[in-house]
């Protein structure tokens, strides 16, 4: 793993499209979102010609010899009204990125959706949106919108959920009963102050960089978590890490406010699993011999920051 070990193979990459934004780009995208809504910008209603232009990937529908296009690309179309899309019920992959969409109700008939991207739009809430109709949806990205809470968000089949670059202040509604298959969750660049609220025992990767997190709380339910990314927050201590996190292999706390060696003591709860710790850009790095301090707590570590742990370091610790 590297210091930027937070890139995974998304359905976008599987379909040969652009890879997701690298760390640090979310803020720029959010700025673009706030800037693009302007009285001078002309918006266009969705029509059949635009839809036909964006259709691709012809597949059999399951009804004898019937075929239909199942992929629709409508990004960068300056759209506000997508009512014309409602009759295309066979769509499985839909990209609505970089428009002015605030209402997804025209998608209610698309019950075959597997993949949905609504990045850089004008979404403010999940309430009264047709997400409960998408029983097969596996990948959902609503990054860089204006979402402030998660009320109304459901996804029984969702495996990857990306909500980066919004204004979410609190984790609520993320229960295992509604997200039993959720494996990857992206919440970078929001306004979270705590990690409380995650009831997702099947979650594997959690990205919380660039928030305002001061406290680690409620992590005991993340029993299968392997990656926890907390870069650029406001942590002064790691109190809150717990023995229930028995699968955690990668922890990134770079760019926080940890100043003393004692603030790292909770790392010992991760002795049985943690392999990589990224701790650079914390005051503690300059205050104490931090690599040795960390190795005393976690003798099994394979890498600290960008450097592998040497046998000499391990022996001395």
Coordinates of C-alpha atoms in Angstrom, one line a residue:
X1 CA 0.0 0.0 0.0
X2 CA 1.1 3.6 -0.6
X3 CA 0.2 6.8 1.1
X4 CA -2.5 7.2 -1.5
X5 CA -3.8 3.7 -1.1
X6 CA -7.4 4.7 -1.5
X7 CA -8.0 4.0 -5.2
X8 CA -10.1 1.0 -6.0
X9 CA -11.4 -0.5 -9.3
X10 CA -14.7 1.2 -9.8
X11 CA -17.4 0.2 -12.4
X12 CA -16.3 3.4 -14.2
X13 CA -12.9 1.8 -14.7
X14 CA -14.4 -1.5 -15.6
X15 CA -16.4 0.2 -18.3
X16 CA -13.2 1.9 -19.6
X17 CA -14.1 5.4 -18.4
X18 CA -12.2 7.9 -16.4
X19 CA -10.9 6.8 -13.0
X20 CA -12.4 8.5 -9.9
X21 CA -10.9 11.7 -8.6
X22 CA -7.6 11.4 -6.6
X23 CA -7.4 12.6 -3.1
X24 CA -7.5 16.4 -2.8
X25 CA -9.6 16.9 -5.9
X26 CA -12.9 16.7 -4.2
X27 CA -12.7 20.3 -2.9
X28 CA -12.0 21.6 -6.3
X29 CA -15.0 19.7 -7.7
X30 CA -17.2 21.1 -4.9
X31 CA -16.1 24.6 -5.8
X32 CA -17.0 24.0 -9.4
X33 CA -20.4 22.8 -8.3
X34 CA -21.1 26.0 -6.4
X35 CA -19.9 28.1 -9.3
X36 CA -21.6 26.5 -12.2
X37 CA -25.2 27.6 -11.2
X38 CA -25.4 31.0 -12.8
X39 CA -28.2 33.0 -14.5
X40 CA -25.9 33.4 -17.5
X41 CA -25.7 29.7 -18.1
X42 CA -28.3 28.3 -20.5
X43 CA -29.9 25.0 -19.5
X44 CA -31.5 22.5 -21.8
X45 CA -34.4 20.1 -21.3
X46 CA -33.7 16.5 -22.0
X47 CA -35.1 15.2 -25.3
X48 CA -35.1 12.1 -27.3
X49 CA -32.2 13.1 -29.6
X50 CA -29.9 13.7 -26.6
X51 CA -30.9 10.4 -25.1
X52 CA -30.3 8.5 -28.4
X53 CA -26.9 10.1 -28.6
X54 CA -25.9 8.8 -25.2
X55 CA -27.1 5.2 -25.5
X56 CA -24.7 2.3 -25.9
X57 CA -24.1 -1.3 -24.9
X58 CA -26.8 -3.3 -26.6
X59 CA -27.9 -6.4 -24.6
X60 CA -30.6 -9.0 -24.5
X61 CA -33.5 -8.0 -22.2
X62 CA -34.6 -11.5 -21.2
X63 CA -37.7 -11.4 -23.3
X64 CA -37.1 -14.0 -26.1
X65 CA -35.0 -12.2 -28.7
X66 CA -35.6 -8.6 -27.5
X67 CA -32.6 -6.4 -27.2
X68 CA -32.1 -2.9 -25.7
X69 CA -29.4 -0.4 -24.9
X70 CA -28.5 -0.6 -21.2
X71 CA -26.0 2.2 -20.8
X72 CA -26.8 5.9 -21.0
X73 CA -24.3 8.7 -20.7
X74 CA -25.9 12.1 -20.1
X75 CA -23.1 13.9 -18.3
X76 CA -22.2 17.6 -19.1
X77 CA -25.6 18.3 -20.8
X78 CA -26.7 21.3 -18.6
X79 CA -29.9 19.3 -17.7
X80 CA -32.4 20.3 -15.1
X81 CA -35.4 18.2 -16.2
X82 CA -34.9 14.6 -17.0
X83 CA -38.6 13.5 -17.3
X84 CA -37.9 12.2 -20.8
X85 CA -35.8 9.4 -19.4
X86 CA -38.6 7.6 -17.7
X87 CA -39.6 5.4 -20.6
X88 CA -36.1 3.8 -20.9
X89 CA -36.7 1.1 -18.4
X90 CA -33.9 -1.2 -19.4
X91 CA -31.1 1.1 -18.5
X92 CA -28.6 -0.4 -16.1
X93 CA -25.7 2.0 -16.2
X94 CA -26.5 5.7 -16.0
X95 CA -24.2 8.7 -15.8
X96 CA -25.9 12.1 -15.0
X97 CA -22.8 13.9 -13.8
X98 CA -22.2 17.6 -14.1
X99 CA -25.7 18.8 -14.7
X100 CA -28.2 20.8 -12.6
X101 CA -30.4 17.9 -11.5
X102 CA -32.2 18.0 -8.1
X103 CA -34.9 15.4 -8.6
X104 CA -34.4 11.8 -9.5
X105 CA -38.1 10.8 -9.5
X106 CA -38.1 10.3 -13.3
X107 CA -35.8 7.3 -12.7
X108 CA -38.4 5.4 -10.7
X109 CA -39.2 3.1 -13.6
X110 CA -35.6 2.1 -14.0
X111 CA -35.7 -0.8 -11.7
X112 CA -32.9 -2.6 -13.5
X113 CA -30.3 0.0 -12.5
X114 CA -27.0 -1.4 -11.4
X115 CA -24.8 1.7 -11.5
X116 CA -25.8 5.3 -11.0
X117 CA -23.6 8.4 -11.0
X118 CA -25.0 11.8 -10.1
X119 CA -21.9 13.8 -9.3
X120 CA -21.7 17.6 -9.5
X121 CA -25.5 18.2 -9.6
X122 CA -27.9 20.1 -7.4
X123 CA -29.1 17.3 -5.1
X124 CA -30.0 18.6 -1.7
X125 CA -31.7 15.6 -0.1
X126 CA -32.5 11.9 -0.5
X127 CA -36.0 12.4 0.8
X128 CA -38.8 11.5 -1.7
X129 CA -36.1 10.2 -4.1
X130 CA -36.9 6.7 -5.7
X131 CA -33.8 4.9 -4.3
X132 CA -36.0 2.2 -2.7
X133 CA -37.0 1.2 -6.3
X134 CA -33.5 0.4 -7.2
X135 CA -33.3 -3.1 -5.6
X136 CA -30.4 -4.2 -7.8
X137 CA -28.3 -1.0 -7.6
X138 CA -24.7 -1.9 -6.6
X139 CA -22.8 1.3 -7.2
X140 CA -24.0 4.8 -6.3
X141 CA -22.1 8.1 -6.4
X142 CA -23.7 11.4 -5.4
X143 CA -20.4 13.3 -4.9
X144 CA -20.1 17.1 -4.9
X145 CA -23.8 18.0 -4.5
X146 CA -25.5 19.9 -1.7
X147 CA -26.5 16.9 0.5
X148 CA -26.7 17.8 4.2
X149 CA -28.0 14.6 5.7
X150 CA -28.6 11.0 4.8
X151 CA -32.3 10.7 5.6
X152 CA -34.1 8.8 2.9
X153 CA -30.9 7.0 1.7
X154 CA -31.4 3.3 1.3
X155 CA -29.6 0.6 -0.7
X156 CA -30.0 -3.0 0.1
X157 CA -27.8 -4.1 -2.8
X158 CA -25.3 -1.2 -2.8
X159 CA -21.7 -2.3 -2.5
X160 CA -20.0 1.1 -3.2
X161 CA -21.4 4.4 -2.0
X162 CA -19.7 7.7 -2.7
X163 CA -20.9 10.9 -1.0
X164 CA -17.7 12.9 -1.0
X165 CA -17.8 16.7 -1.4
X166 CA -21.2 17.4 0.2
X167 CA -22.1 19.1 3.5
X168 CA -23.0 16.1 5.6
X169 CA -22.6 16.9 9.3
X170 CA -23.7 13.7 11.0
X171 CA -23.9 10.0 10.1
X172 CA -27.4 8.8 10.4
X173 CA -29.4 6.0 8.7
X174 CA -26.4 3.9 7.8
X175 CA -27.8 0.7 9.4
X176 CA -26.9 -2.8 8.4
X177 CA -30.5 -3.6 7.8
X178 CA -30.6 -1.1 4.9
X179 CA -27.0 -1.5 3.7
X180 CA -26.2 -5.2 4.3
X181 CA -23.9 -5.4 1.2
X182 CA -22.1 -2.1 1.6
X183 CA -18.3 -2.7 1.3
X184 CA -16.8 0.7 0.3
X185 CA -18.0 4.0 1.7
X186 CA -16.6 7.4 0.6
X187 CA -17.4 10.5 2.8
X188 CA -14.4 12.7 2.1
X189 CA -14.8 16.4 2.1
X190 CA -17.9 16.7 4.3
X191 CA -18.5 18.4 7.6
X192 CA -18.3 15.4 10.0
X193 CA -17.0 16.0 13.5
X194 CA -17.2 12.4 14.8
X195 CA -17.2 8.9 13.5
X196 CA -20.3 8.0 15.5
X197 CA -23.2 6.4 13.6
X198 CA -21.8 3.6 11.6
X199 CA -23.7 0.3 12.0
X200 CA -22.1 -1.5 9.1
X201 CA -20.4 -4.8 10.2
X202 CA -19.8 -5.8 6.6
X203 CA -18.0 -2.6 5.6
X204 CA -14.4 -3.1 4.4
X205 CA -13.2 0.4 3.3
X206 CA -14.1 3.7 4.9
X207 CA -12.8 7.0 3.6
X208 CA -13.3 10.1 5.9
X209 CA -10.5 12.4 4.8
X210 CA -10.9 16.2 4.8
X211 CA -13.7 16.4 7.4
X212 CA -13.5 18.1 10.8
X213 CA -13.4 14.9 12.9
X214 CA -12.2 15.4 16.5
X215 CA -13.4 12.2 18.0
X216 CA -13.3 8.5 17.1
X217 CA -16.5 7.0 18.3
X218 CA -18.8 4.1 17.5
X219 CA -16.1 2.1 15.6
X220 CA -16.8 -1.2 17.5
X221 CA -19.4 -2.2 14.9
X222 CA -16.9 -2.1 12.0
X223 CA -15.6 -5.6 12.6
X224 CA -14.6 -6.4 9.0
X225 CA -13.1 -3.0 8.2
X226 CA -9.7 -3.3 6.5
X227 CA -9.0 0.3 5.5
X228 CA -9.7 3.4 7.5
X229 CA -8.7 6.7 6.0
X230 CA -8.8 9.8 8.3
X231 CA -6.3 12.1 6.6
X232 CA -6.6 15.9 7.2
X233 CA -9.0 15.9 10.1
X234 CA -8.6 17.4 13.7
X235 CA -7.8 14.3 15.8
X236 CA -5.6 15.0 18.9
X237 CA -5.9 11.4 20.1
X238 CA -6.6 7.9 18.8
X239 CA -8.9 7.1 21.7
X240 CA -11.8 5.3 20.2
X241 CA -9.9 2.6 18.3
X242 CA -11.1 -0.7 19.8
X243 CA -10.3 -4.4 19.8
X244 CA -13.5 -5.1 17.8
X245 CA -11.6 -3.7 14.8
X246 CA -9.9 -7.0 14.4
X247 CA -9.6 -6.8 10.6
X248 CA -8.1 -3.4 10.2
X249 CA -4.9 -3.5 8.1
X250 CA -4.5 0.1 6.9
X251 CA -4.9 3.2 8.9
X252 CA -4.2 6.7 7.6
X253 CA -4.2 9.6 10.1
X254 CA -1.9 11.9 8.2
X255 CA -2.4 15.6 8.7
X256 CA -4.2 15.6 12.0
X257 CA -3.3 17.2 15.4
X258 CA -1.7 14.4 17.3
X259 CA 1.1 15.9 19.3
X260 CA 2.2 13.4 22.0
X261 CA 3.2 9.8 22.1
X262 CA 0.6 9.0 24.7
X263 CA -2.1 10.0 22.2
X264 CA -1.1 6.9 20.2
X265 CA -1.7 4.4 23.0
X266 CA -5.0 3.1 21.5
X267 CA -3.0 1.7 18.6
X268 CA -2.3 -1.4 20.7
X269 CA -5.9 -2.6 20.1
X270 CA -4.8 -3.2 16.5
X271 CA -1.9 -5.4 17.3
X272 CA -3.4 -8.5 15.6
X273 CA -4.1 -6.9 12.3
X274 CA -2.6 -3.5 11.3
X275 CA 0.1 -3.7 8.7
X276 CA 0.4 -0.1 7.5
X277 CA 0.2 3.2 9.5
X278 CA 0.4 6.6 7.8
X279 CA 1.1 9.2 10.5
X280 CA 3.1 12.0 8.7
X281 CA 2.2 15.6 9.1
X282 CA 1.2 15.3 12.8
X283 CA 3.1 17.3 15.5
X284 CA 4.1 14.0 17.2
X285 CA 6.4 13.2 14.3
X286 CA 8.7 16.0 15.3
X287 CA 8.2 15.7 19.0
X288 CA 9.2 12.1 19.7
X289 CA 11.0 9.2 17.9
X290 CA 7.7 8.3 16.5
X291 CA 8.6 5.2 14.5
X292 CA 10.1 3.5 17.6
X293 CA 7.1 4.6 19.7
X294 CA 4.7 3.1 17.1
X295 CA 6.6 -0.1 16.8
X296 CA 6.6 -0.7 20.6
X297 CA 2.8 -0.5 20.3
X298 CA 2.5 -2.4 17.0
X299 CA 5.5 -4.7 16.6
X300 CA 3.9 -6.5 13.6
X301 CA 3.7 -3.3 11.4
X302 CA 5.2 -3.7 7.9
X303 CA 5.2 -0.1 6.9
X304 CA 5.1 3.3 8.6
X305 CA 4.4 6.2 6.3
X306 CA 6.2 5.5 3.0
X307 CA 9.0 3.5 4.5
X308 CA 9.0 -0.2 5.2
X309 CA 9.9 -1.3 8.8
X310 CA 13.4 -2.6 8.9
X311 CA 14.5 -5.6 11.0
X312 CA 16.9 -3.3 12.9
X313 CA 14.0 -0.9 13.8
X314 CA 11.9 -3.8 14.9
X315 CA 14.7 -5.3 17.1
X316 CA 15.5 -1.9 18.7
X317 CA 11.8 -1.3 19.5

